[in-house]
């Protein structure tokens, strides 16, 4: 299943961090999508840090990529 919140986040130019379950990995790829390696808290923290780091380094590019995804 795919949560509508992922599509809404992209539509608003926000990056998405997801776990590798269901249909989420298929839509959270690309410059604004981050899929954790597993459903563990440590893997999720790593993905969140990557998303925050990318947002700090190039916020406009992430927003544009999110909107296009």
Short mmCIF file of C-alpha atoms in Angstrom, two decimals:
data_model
loop_
_atom_site.label_atom_id
_atom_site.label_comp_id
_atom_site.label_asym_id
_atom_site.label_seq_id
_atom_site.Cartn_x
_atom_site.Cartn_y
_atom_site.Cartn_z
CA UNK A 1 0.00 0.00 0.00
CA UNK A 2 1.04 3.55 -0.67
CA UNK A 3 0.23 6.25 1.82
CA UNK A 4 -1.19 9.43 0.38
CA UNK A 5 0.95 11.44 2.78
CA UNK A 6 4.04 10.62 0.68
CA UNK A 7 2.48 12.15 -2.41
CA UNK A 8 1.29 15.17 -0.42
CA UNK A 9 4.78 15.73 0.99
CA UNK A 10 6.33 15.64 -2.49
CA UNK A 11 3.63 17.98 -3.80
CA UNK A 12 4.64 20.49 -1.13
CA UNK A 13 8.33 20.17 -1.98
CA UNK A 14 9.30 18.15 1.09
CA UNK A 15 11.69 15.20 1.18
CA UNK A 16 10.33 11.82 2.28
CA UNK A 17 12.01 9.24 4.49
CA UNK A 18 10.44 5.79 4.43
CA UNK A 19 11.05 2.23 5.48
CA UNK A 20 11.52 -0.53 2.89
CA UNK A 21 7.99 -1.93 3.12
CA UNK A 22 5.01 -1.99 0.80
CA UNK A 23 5.04 0.36 -2.16
CA UNK A 24 6.97 3.12 -0.41
CA UNK A 25 10.44 2.30 -1.79
CA UNK A 26 9.10 2.56 -5.32
CA UNK A 27 8.04 6.18 -4.89
CA UNK A 28 10.64 7.44 -2.43
CA UNK A 29 13.61 7.08 -4.74
CA UNK A 30 15.45 9.95 -6.34
CA UNK A 31 16.98 13.11 -4.96
CA UNK A 32 14.16 13.86 -2.49
CA UNK A 33 13.37 10.32 -1.39
CA UNK A 34 15.22 8.39 1.26
CA UNK A 35 14.57 4.72 2.01
CA UNK A 36 16.12 3.30 5.17
CA UNK A 37 18.01 0.02 4.80
CA UNK A 38 15.69 -1.73 7.24
CA UNK A 39 12.84 -1.01 9.63
CA UNK A 40 15.26 -0.64 12.55
CA UNK A 41 15.47 2.62 14.44
CA UNK A 42 19.17 2.95 13.67
CA UNK A 43 18.60 2.64 9.92
CA UNK A 44 15.76 5.14 10.06
CA UNK A 45 17.92 7.62 11.98
CA UNK A 46 20.61 7.31 9.31
CA UNK A 47 18.10 8.06 6.55
CA UNK A 48 16.67 11.03 8.43
CA UNK A 49 20.16 12.44 8.91
CA UNK A 50 20.87 12.03 5.19
CA UNK A 51 17.65 13.86 4.33
CA UNK A 52 18.39 16.71 6.74
CA UNK A 53 21.95 17.00 5.48
CA UNK A 54 20.80 17.19 1.86
CA UNK A 55 18.12 19.75 2.78
CA UNK A 56 20.78 21.94 4.43
CA UNK A 57 23.25 21.64 1.55
CA UNK A 58 20.85 22.17 -1.35
CA UNK A 59 17.30 22.99 -0.24
CA UNK A 60 16.06 24.32 -3.57
CA UNK A 61 17.21 21.25 -5.48
CA UNK A 62 15.48 18.95 -2.98
CA UNK A 63 12.26 20.97 -3.22
CA UNK A 64 12.30 20.92 -7.01
CA UNK A 65 13.05 17.18 -7.12
CA UNK A 66 10.27 16.48 -4.62
CA UNK A 67 7.73 18.40 -6.66
CA UNK A 68 8.75 16.59 -9.85
CA UNK A 69 8.65 13.17 -8.18
#
